[in-house]
Short mmCIF file of C-alpha atoms and ligand atoms in Angstrom, two decimals:
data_model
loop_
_atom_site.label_atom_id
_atom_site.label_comp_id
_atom_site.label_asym_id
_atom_site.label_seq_id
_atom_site.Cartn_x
_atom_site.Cartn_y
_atom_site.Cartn_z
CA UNK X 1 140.38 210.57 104.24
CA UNK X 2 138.87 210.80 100.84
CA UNK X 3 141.96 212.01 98.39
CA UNK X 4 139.39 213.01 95.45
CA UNK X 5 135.90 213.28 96.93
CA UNK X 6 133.87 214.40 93.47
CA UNK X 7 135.09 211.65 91.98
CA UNK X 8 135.33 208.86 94.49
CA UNK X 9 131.94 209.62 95.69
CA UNK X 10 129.99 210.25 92.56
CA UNK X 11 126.40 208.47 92.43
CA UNK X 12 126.63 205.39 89.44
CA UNK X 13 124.56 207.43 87.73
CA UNK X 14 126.88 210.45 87.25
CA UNK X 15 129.76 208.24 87.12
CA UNK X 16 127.79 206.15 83.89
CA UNK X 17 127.91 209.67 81.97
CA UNK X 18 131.40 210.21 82.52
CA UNK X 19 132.68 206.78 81.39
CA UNK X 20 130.52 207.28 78.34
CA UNK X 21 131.69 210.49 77.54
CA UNK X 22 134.98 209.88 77.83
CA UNK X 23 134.89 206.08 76.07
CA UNK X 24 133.29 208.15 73.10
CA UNK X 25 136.47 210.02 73.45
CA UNK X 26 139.29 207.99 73.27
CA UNK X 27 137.66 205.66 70.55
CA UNK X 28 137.20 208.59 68.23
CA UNK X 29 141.32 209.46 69.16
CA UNK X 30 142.24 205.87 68.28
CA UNK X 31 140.07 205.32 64.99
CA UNK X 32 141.81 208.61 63.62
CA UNK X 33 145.23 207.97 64.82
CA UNK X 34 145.78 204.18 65.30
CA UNK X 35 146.14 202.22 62.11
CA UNK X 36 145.49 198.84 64.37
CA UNK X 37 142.68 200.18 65.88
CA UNK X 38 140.70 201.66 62.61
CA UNK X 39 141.66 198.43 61.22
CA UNK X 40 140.30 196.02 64.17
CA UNK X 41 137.13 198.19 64.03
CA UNK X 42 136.29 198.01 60.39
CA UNK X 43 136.63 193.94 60.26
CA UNK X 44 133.51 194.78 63.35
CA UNK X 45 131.69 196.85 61.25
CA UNK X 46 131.49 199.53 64.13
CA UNK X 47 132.76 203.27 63.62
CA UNK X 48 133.16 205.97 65.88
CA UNK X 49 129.17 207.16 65.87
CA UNK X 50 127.95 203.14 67.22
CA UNK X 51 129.32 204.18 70.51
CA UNK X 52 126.79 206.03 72.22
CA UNK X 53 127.50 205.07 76.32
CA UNK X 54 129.77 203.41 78.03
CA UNK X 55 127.51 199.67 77.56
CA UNK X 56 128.61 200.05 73.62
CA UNK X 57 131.86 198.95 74.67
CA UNK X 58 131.24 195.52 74.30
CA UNK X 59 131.06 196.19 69.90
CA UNK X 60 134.53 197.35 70.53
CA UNK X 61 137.49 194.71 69.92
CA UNK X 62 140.23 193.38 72.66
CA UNK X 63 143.54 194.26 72.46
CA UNK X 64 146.15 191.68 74.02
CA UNK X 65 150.20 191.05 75.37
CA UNK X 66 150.60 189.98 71.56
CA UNK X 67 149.09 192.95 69.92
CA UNK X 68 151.84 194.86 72.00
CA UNK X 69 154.50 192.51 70.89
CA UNK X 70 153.70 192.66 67.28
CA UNK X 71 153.43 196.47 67.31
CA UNK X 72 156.41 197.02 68.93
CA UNK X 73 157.57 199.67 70.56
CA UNK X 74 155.70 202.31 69.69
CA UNK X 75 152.76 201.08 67.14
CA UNK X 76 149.89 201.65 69.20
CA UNK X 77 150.80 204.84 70.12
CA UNK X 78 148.30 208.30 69.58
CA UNK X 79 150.68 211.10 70.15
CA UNK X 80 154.48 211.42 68.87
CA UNK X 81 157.44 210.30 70.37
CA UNK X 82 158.28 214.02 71.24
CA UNK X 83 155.20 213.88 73.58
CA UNK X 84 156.08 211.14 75.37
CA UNK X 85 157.89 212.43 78.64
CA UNK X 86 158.64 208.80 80.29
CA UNK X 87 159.03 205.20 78.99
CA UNK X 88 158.59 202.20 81.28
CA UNK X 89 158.55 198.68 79.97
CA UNK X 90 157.22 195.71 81.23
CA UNK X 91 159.56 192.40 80.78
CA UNK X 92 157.28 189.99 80.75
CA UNK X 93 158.81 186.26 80.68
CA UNK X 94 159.54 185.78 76.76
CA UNK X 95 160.55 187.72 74.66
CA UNK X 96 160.66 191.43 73.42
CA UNK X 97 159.50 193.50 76.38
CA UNK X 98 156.41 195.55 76.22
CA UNK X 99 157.07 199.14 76.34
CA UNK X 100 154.40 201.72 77.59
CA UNK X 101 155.33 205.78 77.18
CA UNK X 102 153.71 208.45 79.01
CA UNK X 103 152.40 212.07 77.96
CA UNK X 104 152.87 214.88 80.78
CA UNK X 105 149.14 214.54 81.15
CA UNK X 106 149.64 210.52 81.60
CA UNK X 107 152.03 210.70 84.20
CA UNK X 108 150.01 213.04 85.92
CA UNK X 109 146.92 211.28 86.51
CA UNK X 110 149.53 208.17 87.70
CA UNK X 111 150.38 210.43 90.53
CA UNK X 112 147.13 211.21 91.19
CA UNK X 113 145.99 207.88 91.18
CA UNK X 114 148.53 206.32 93.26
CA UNK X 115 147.93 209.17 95.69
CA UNK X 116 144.39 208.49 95.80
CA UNK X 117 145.71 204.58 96.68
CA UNK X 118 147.97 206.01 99.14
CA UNK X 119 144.99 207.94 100.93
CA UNK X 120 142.49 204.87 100.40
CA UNK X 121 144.99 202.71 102.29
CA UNK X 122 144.76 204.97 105.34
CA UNK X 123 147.64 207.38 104.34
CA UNK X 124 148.08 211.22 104.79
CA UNK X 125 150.33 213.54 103.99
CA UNK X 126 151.67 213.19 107.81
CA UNK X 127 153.57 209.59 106.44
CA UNK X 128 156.79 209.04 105.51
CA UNK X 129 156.78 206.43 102.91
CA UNK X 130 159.58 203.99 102.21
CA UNK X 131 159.54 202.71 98.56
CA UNK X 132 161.00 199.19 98.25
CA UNK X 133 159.90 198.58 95.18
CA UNK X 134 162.18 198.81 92.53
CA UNK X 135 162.65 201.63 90.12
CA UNK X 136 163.45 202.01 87.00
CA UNK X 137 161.41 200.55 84.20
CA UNK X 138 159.71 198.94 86.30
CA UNK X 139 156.68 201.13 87.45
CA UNK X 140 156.27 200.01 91.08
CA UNK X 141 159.20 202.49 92.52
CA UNK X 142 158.50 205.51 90.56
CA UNK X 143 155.19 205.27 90.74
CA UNK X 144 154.69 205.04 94.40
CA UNK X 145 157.16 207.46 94.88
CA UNK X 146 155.55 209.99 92.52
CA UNK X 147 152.10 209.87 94.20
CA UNK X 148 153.38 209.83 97.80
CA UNK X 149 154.78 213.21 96.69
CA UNK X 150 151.92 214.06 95.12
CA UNK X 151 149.61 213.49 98.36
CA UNK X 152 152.68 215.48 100.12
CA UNK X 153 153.83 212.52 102.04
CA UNK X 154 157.78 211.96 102.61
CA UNK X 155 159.53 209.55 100.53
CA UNK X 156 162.50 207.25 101.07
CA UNK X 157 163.44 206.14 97.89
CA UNK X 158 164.94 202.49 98.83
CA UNK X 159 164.12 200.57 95.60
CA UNK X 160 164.51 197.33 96.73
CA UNK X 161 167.35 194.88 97.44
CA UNK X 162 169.96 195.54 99.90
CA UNK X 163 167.73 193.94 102.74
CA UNK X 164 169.82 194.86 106.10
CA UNK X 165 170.22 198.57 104.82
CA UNK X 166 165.94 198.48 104.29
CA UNK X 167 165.78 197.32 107.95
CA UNK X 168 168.66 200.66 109.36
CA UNK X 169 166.92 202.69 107.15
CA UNK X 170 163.40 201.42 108.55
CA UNK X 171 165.05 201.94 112.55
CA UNK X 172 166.98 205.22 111.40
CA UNK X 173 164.30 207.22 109.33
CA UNK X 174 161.21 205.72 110.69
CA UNK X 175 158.76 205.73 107.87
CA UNK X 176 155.46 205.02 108.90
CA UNK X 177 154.47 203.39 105.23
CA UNK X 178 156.33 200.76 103.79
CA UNK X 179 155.93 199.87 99.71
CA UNK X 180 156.99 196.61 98.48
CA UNK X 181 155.72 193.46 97.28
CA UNK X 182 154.42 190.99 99.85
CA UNK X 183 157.26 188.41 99.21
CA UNK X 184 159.45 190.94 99.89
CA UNK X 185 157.68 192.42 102.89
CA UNK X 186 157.65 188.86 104.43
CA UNK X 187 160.82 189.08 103.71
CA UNK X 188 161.94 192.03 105.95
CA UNK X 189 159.82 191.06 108.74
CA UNK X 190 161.80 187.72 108.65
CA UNK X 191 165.21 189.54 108.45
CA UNK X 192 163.33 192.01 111.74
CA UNK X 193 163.22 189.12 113.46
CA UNK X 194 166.51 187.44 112.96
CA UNK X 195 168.54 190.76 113.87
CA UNK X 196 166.27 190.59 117.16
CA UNK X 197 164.38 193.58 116.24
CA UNK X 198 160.40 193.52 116.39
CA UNK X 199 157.93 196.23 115.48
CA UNK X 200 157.81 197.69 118.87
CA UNK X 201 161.80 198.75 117.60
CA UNK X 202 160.00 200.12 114.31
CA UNK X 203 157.11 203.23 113.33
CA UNK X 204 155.48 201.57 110.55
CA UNK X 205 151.37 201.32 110.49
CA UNK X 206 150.54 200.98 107.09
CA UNK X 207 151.78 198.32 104.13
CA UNK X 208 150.93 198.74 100.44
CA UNK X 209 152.12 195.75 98.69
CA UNK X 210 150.76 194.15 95.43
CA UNK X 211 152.40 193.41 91.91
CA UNK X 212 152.31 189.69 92.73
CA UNK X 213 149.23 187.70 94.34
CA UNK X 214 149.05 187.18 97.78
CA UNK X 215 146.72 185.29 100.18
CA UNK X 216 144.76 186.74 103.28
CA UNK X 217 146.65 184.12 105.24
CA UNK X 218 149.99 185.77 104.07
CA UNK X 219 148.90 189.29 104.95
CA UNK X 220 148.03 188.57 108.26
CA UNK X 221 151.86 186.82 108.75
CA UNK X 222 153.13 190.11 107.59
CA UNK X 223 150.73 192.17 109.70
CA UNK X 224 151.96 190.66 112.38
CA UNK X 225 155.44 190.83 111.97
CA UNK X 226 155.63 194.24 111.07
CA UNK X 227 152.85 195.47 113.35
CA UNK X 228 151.22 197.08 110.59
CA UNK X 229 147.55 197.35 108.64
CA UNK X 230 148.50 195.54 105.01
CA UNK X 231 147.05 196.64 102.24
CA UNK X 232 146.50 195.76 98.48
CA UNK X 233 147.37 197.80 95.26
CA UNK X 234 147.05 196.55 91.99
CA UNK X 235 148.02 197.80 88.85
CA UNK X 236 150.02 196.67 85.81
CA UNK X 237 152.44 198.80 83.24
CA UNK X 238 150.51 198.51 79.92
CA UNK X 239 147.16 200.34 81.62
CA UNK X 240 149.61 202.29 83.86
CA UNK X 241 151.12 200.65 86.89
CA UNK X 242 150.31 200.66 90.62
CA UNK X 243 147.53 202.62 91.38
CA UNK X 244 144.47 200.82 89.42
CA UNK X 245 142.80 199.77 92.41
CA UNK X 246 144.22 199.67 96.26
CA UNK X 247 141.89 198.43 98.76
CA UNK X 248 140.27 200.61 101.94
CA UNK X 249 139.98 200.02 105.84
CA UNK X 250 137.10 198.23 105.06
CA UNK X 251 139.44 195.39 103.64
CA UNK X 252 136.91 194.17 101.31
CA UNK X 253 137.97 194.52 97.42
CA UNK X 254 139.92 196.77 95.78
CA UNK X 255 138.14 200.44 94.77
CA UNK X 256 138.92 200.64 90.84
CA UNK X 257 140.38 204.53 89.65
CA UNK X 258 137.28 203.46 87.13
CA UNK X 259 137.19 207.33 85.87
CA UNK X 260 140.21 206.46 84.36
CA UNK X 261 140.15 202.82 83.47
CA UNK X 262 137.22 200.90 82.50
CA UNK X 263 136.84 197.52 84.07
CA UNK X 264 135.55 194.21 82.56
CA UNK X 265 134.95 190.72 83.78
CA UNK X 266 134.68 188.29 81.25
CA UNK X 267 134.41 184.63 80.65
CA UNK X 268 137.77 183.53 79.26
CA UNK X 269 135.86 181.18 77.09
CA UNK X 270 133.20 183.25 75.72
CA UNK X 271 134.53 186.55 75.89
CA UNK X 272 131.00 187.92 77.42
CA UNK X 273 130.86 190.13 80.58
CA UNK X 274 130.20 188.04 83.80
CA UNK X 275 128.03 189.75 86.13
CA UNK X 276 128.87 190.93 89.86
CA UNK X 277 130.66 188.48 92.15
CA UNK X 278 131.40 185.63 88.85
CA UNK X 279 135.05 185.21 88.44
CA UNK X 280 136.62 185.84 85.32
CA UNK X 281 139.49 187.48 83.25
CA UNK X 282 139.83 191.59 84.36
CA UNK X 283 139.73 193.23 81.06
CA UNK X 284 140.82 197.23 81.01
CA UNK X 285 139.69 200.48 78.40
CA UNK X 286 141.70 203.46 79.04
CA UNK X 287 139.13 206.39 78.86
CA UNK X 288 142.09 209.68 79.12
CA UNK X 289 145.11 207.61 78.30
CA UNK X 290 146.76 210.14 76.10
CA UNK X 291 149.93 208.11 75.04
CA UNK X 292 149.09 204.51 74.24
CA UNK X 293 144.77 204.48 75.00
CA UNK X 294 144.37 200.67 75.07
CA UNK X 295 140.77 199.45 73.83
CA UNK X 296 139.47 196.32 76.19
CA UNK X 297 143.03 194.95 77.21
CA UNK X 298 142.96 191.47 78.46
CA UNK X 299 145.32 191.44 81.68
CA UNK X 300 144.75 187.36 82.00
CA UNK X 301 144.10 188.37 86.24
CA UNK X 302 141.49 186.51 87.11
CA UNK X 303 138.86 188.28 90.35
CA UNK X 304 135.62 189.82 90.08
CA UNK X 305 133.77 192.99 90.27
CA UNK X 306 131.56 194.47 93.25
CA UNK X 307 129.38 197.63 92.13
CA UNK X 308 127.15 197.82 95.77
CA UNK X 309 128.54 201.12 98.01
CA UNK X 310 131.44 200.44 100.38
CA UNK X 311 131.24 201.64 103.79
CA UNK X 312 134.10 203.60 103.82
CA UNK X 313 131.91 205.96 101.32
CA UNK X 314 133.99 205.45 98.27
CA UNK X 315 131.32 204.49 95.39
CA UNK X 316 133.54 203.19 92.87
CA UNK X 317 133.09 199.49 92.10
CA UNK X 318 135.57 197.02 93.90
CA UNK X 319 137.41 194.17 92.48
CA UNK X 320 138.12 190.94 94.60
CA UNK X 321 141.90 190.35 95.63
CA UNK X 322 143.41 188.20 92.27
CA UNK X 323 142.90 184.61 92.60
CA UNK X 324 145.83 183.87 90.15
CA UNK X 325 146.20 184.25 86.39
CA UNK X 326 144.54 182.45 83.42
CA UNK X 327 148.11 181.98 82.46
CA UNK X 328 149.89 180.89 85.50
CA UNK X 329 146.88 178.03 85.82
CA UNK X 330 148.92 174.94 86.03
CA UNK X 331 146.96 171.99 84.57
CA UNK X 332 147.95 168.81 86.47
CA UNK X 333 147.04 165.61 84.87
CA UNK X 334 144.10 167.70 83.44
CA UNK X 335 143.17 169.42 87.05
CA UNK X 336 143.61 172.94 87.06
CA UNK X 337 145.60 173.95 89.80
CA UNK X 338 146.09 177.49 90.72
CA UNK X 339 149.96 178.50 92.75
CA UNK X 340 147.46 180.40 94.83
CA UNK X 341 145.72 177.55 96.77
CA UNK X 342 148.32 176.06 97.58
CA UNK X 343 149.59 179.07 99.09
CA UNK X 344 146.50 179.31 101.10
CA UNK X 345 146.97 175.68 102.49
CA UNK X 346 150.63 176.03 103.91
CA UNK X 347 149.79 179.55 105.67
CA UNK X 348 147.24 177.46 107.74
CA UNK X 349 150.17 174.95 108.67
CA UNK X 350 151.63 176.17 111.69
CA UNK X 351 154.84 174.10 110.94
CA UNK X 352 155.48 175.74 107.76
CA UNK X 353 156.71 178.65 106.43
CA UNK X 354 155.36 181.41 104.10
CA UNK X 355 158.46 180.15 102.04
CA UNK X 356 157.40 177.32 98.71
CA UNK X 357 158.86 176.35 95.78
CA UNK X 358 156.41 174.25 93.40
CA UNK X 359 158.05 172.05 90.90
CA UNK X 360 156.44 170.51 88.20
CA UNK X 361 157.64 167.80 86.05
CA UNK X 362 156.52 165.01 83.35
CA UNK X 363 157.52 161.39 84.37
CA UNK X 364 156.66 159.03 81.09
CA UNK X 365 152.94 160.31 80.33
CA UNK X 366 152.32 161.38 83.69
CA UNK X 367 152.79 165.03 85.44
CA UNK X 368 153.89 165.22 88.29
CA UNK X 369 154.06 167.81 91.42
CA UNK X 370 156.05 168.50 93.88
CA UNK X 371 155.70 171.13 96.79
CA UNK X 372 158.78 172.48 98.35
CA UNK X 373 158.22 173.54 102.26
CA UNK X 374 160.20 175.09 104.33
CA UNK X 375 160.25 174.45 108.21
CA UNK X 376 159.49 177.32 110.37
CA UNK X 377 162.35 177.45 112.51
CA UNK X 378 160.37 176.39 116.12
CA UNK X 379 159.17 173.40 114.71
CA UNK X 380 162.83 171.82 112.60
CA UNK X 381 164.05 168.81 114.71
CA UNK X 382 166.26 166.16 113.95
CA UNK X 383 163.31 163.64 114.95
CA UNK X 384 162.77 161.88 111.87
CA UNK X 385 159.36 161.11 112.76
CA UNK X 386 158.02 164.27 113.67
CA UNK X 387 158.97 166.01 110.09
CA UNK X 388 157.33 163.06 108.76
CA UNK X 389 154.21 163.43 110.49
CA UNK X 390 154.23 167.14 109.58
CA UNK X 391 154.96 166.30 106.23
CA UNK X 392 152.50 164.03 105.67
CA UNK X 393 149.98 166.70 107.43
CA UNK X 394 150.83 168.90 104.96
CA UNK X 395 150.29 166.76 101.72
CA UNK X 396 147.48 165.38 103.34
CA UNK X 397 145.04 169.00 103.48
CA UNK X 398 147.05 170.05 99.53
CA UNK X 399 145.57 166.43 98.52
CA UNK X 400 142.27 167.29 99.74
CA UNK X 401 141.90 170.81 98.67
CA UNK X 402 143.56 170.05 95.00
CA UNK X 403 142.52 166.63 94.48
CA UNK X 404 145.42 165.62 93.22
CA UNK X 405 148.18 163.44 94.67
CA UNK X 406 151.52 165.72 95.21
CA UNK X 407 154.74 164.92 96.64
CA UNK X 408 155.62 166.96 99.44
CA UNK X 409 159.16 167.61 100.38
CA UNK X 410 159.84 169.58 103.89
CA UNK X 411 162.98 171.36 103.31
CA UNK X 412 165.25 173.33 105.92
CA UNK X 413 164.45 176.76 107.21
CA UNK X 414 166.07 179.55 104.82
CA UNK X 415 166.74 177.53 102.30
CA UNK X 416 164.56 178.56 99.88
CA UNK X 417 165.95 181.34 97.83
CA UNK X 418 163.91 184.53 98.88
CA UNK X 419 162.72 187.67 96.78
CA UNK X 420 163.19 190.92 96.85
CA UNK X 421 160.74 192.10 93.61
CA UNK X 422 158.02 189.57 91.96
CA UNK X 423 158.04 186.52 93.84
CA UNK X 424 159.21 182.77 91.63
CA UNK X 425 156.86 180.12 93.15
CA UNK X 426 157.02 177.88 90.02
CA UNK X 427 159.30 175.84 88.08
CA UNK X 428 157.15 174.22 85.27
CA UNK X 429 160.08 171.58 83.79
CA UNK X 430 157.60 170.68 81.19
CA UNK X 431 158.11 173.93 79.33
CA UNK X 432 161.96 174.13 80.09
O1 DLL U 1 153.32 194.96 88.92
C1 DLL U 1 152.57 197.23 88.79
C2 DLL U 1 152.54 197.30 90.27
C3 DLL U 1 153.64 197.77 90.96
C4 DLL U 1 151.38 196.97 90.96
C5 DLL U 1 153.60 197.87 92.33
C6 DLL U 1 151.32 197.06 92.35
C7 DLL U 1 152.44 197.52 93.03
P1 DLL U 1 153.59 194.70 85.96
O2 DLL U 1 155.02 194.45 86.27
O3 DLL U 1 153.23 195.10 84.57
O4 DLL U 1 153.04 195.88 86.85
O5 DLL U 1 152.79 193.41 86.40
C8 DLL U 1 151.39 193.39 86.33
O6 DLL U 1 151.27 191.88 88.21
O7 DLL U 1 148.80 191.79 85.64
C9 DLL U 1 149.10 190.98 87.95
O8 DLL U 1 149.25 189.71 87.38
C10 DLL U 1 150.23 191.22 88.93
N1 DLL U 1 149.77 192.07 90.04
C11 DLL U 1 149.94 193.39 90.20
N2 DLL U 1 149.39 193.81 91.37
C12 DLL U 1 148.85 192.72 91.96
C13 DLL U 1 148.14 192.46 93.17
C14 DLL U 1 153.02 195.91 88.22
N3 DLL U 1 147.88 193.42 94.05
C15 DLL U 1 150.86 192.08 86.86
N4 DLL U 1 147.71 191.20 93.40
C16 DLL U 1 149.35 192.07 86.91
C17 DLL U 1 147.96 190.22 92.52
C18 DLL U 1 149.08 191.61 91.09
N5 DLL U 1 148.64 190.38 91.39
#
């Protein structure tokens, strides 16, 4: 089912007028109300009238995490404070967090969007959704659980945490949808298992995880665990939260809400627009953002963009799952490595678990890593020579696929602390 069929069907053509309508919109707003934006714009020479379509965009300047930091809270903000009806924040890793408020109008169209996820995933309003995200400022638990209400799908509103009381509530209630992130979803199939349940004992069919990359190894582990069809959503507080993209049965890419939010691929280096299938850094415009319209925001996600039709008859443009961030690019001893591939290596590994810790360090002038594994459980033995064989299997295909030497260090099962919200894969000592 097709949640919003004029608008998820539209030809490019029709869906080209739109975006430039509503682009010629929201710069207009900004210009008169923003004193960042009208500022920005003058040191580009470009005013309101240069933006005739949506392909003017690129005269328009980039907004960034900074820009939001030094205009905290509020500074970027087109409507007053008594319009705003919510405030979610995003806390980021240093700092001041970044805070994002919503008009009635804003959190309307997040409930639509999400429920146009929801339905894109393969959900009706014949689901019972269980939100494990969390909520709060955070926007992964109320904004799931406002567009499963919106599509007229039950809700169990979990949050997260509390991981035996997810898997009663998961026997007990039997939703049929379960919303987390993937770490987390592991997670519970993990705890299934260990209780002796398995997903004949459970209803679900669906998963719609994201805020945190994953690999297509690790959504087949949870797939199977859980007996369900996994599926991506994407989304991130400053543009709005989950609910940007989500990807269909076709499993191919991720179909943008790009009515609503204008996407860009650019070369981090040049800041020019990279054409179909090149990766590069996702850049979002809000084009009906009423609260806080953001002008080109630079997310740092790193994917790519797919405009040709998708069988499931949705024609608006994918993006690729995200390979990692340009910020969360380790450089080791001047290789970029991305927390992602390695990922990708230990899901082939039988012997090891979904379950890593990488540690980087600085010996003298050198860098090092290290990769912390845990054992599945069918394969940890006492025999000293086994783990070493696995563990030098294991270095042995990250070595190749890196290039780089790493230590590997096999560690016991469940020992490595788990999730139950964003995922920690890396310690970088080097910037402790
Ligand atoms: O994580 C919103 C969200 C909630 C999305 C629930 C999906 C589900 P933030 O906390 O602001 O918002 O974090 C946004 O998380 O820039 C990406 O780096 C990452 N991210 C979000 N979804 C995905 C995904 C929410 N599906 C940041 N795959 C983004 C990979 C994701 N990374």
């Amino acid at each position: 089912m097709i949640w919003n069929v004029p608008v998820e069907t539209m030809s490019r053509d029709e869906m080209h007028h739109l975006q430039s309508e509503r682009l010629k919109d929201t710069v207009s707003r900004v210009y008169q109300r923003v004193d960042f934006y009208r500022r920005k714009m003058q040191e580009l020479g470009v005013e309101p009238g240069d933006i005739h379509t949506i392909d003017d965009i690129v005269k328009l300047p980039f907004t960034t995490k900074k820009d939001l930091r030094d205009n905290y809270p509020f500074g970027l903000c087109s409507v007053p404070q008594s319009e705003f009806v919510r405030i979610h924040a995003s806390s980021g890793t240093t700092g001041k967090p970044t805070a994002v408020p919503h008009s009635r109008k804003d959190l309307d169209l997040f409930a639509e969007c999400v429920a146009r996820s929801i339905c894109c995933a393969g959900g009706t309003q014949e689901d019972t959704v269980q939100v494990s995200y969390g909520y709060g400022l955070f926007t992964g638990g109320l904004g799931l659980h406002d567009g499963a209400s919106r599509l007229g799908a039950g809700v169990i509103p979990a949050s997260s945490g509390n991981t035996r009381n997810q898997l009663t509530l998961m026997r007990d209630f039997r939703p049929t949808i379960l919303a987390c992130t993937p770490s987390y979803a592991m997670y519970l199939a993990e705890s299934l298992a260990d209780e002796g349940y398995g997903p004949d004992d459970i209803a679900l069919r669906i998963g719609i995880f994201g805020a945190e990359p994953w690999s297509a190894e690790m959504r087949s582990k949870i797939e199977k665990g859980l007996g369900i069809t996994a599926h991506d959503i994407y989304g991130l507080s400053e543009i709005m939260g989950p609910g940007v993209s989500c990807s269909c049965q076709m499993q191919n890419g991720l179909h943008i809400a790009e009515d609503h939010f204008y996407p860009e691929i650019l070369n981090p280096d040049t800041l020019e627009q990279e054409a179909d299938g090149v990766v590069g850094e996702l850049t979002f415009t809000h084009l009906t953002k009423e609260a806080m319209p953001l002008l080109r925001y630079r997310t740092r996600d790193l994917t790519s963009l797919d405009h040709s039709p998708c069988q499931c008859g949705r024609t608006n443009v994918r993006m690729g799952r995200i390979i990692g961030r340009s910020d969360d690019m380790l450089i080791i001893r001047g290789v970029n490595v991305f927390p992602s591939q390695i990922e990708s290596v230990l899901l082939e590994v039988p012997e090891a678990s979904p379950n890593y810790l990488i540690v980087v360090d600085r010996q003298g002038v050198l860098d090092t890593i290290e990769v912390q594994v845990e054992i599945d459980d069918k394969y940890f033995t006492d025999e000293l020579v086994e783990m070493e064989n696995i563990r030098k299997k294991i270095k042995q295909k990250i070595d190749n696929v890196l290039r780089i030497g790493v230590i590997v260090r096999l560690v016991e099962p469940k020992t490595i602390e788990r999730s139950q919200g964003k995922a920690k894969r890396v310690i970088d000592k080097r910037s402790i």
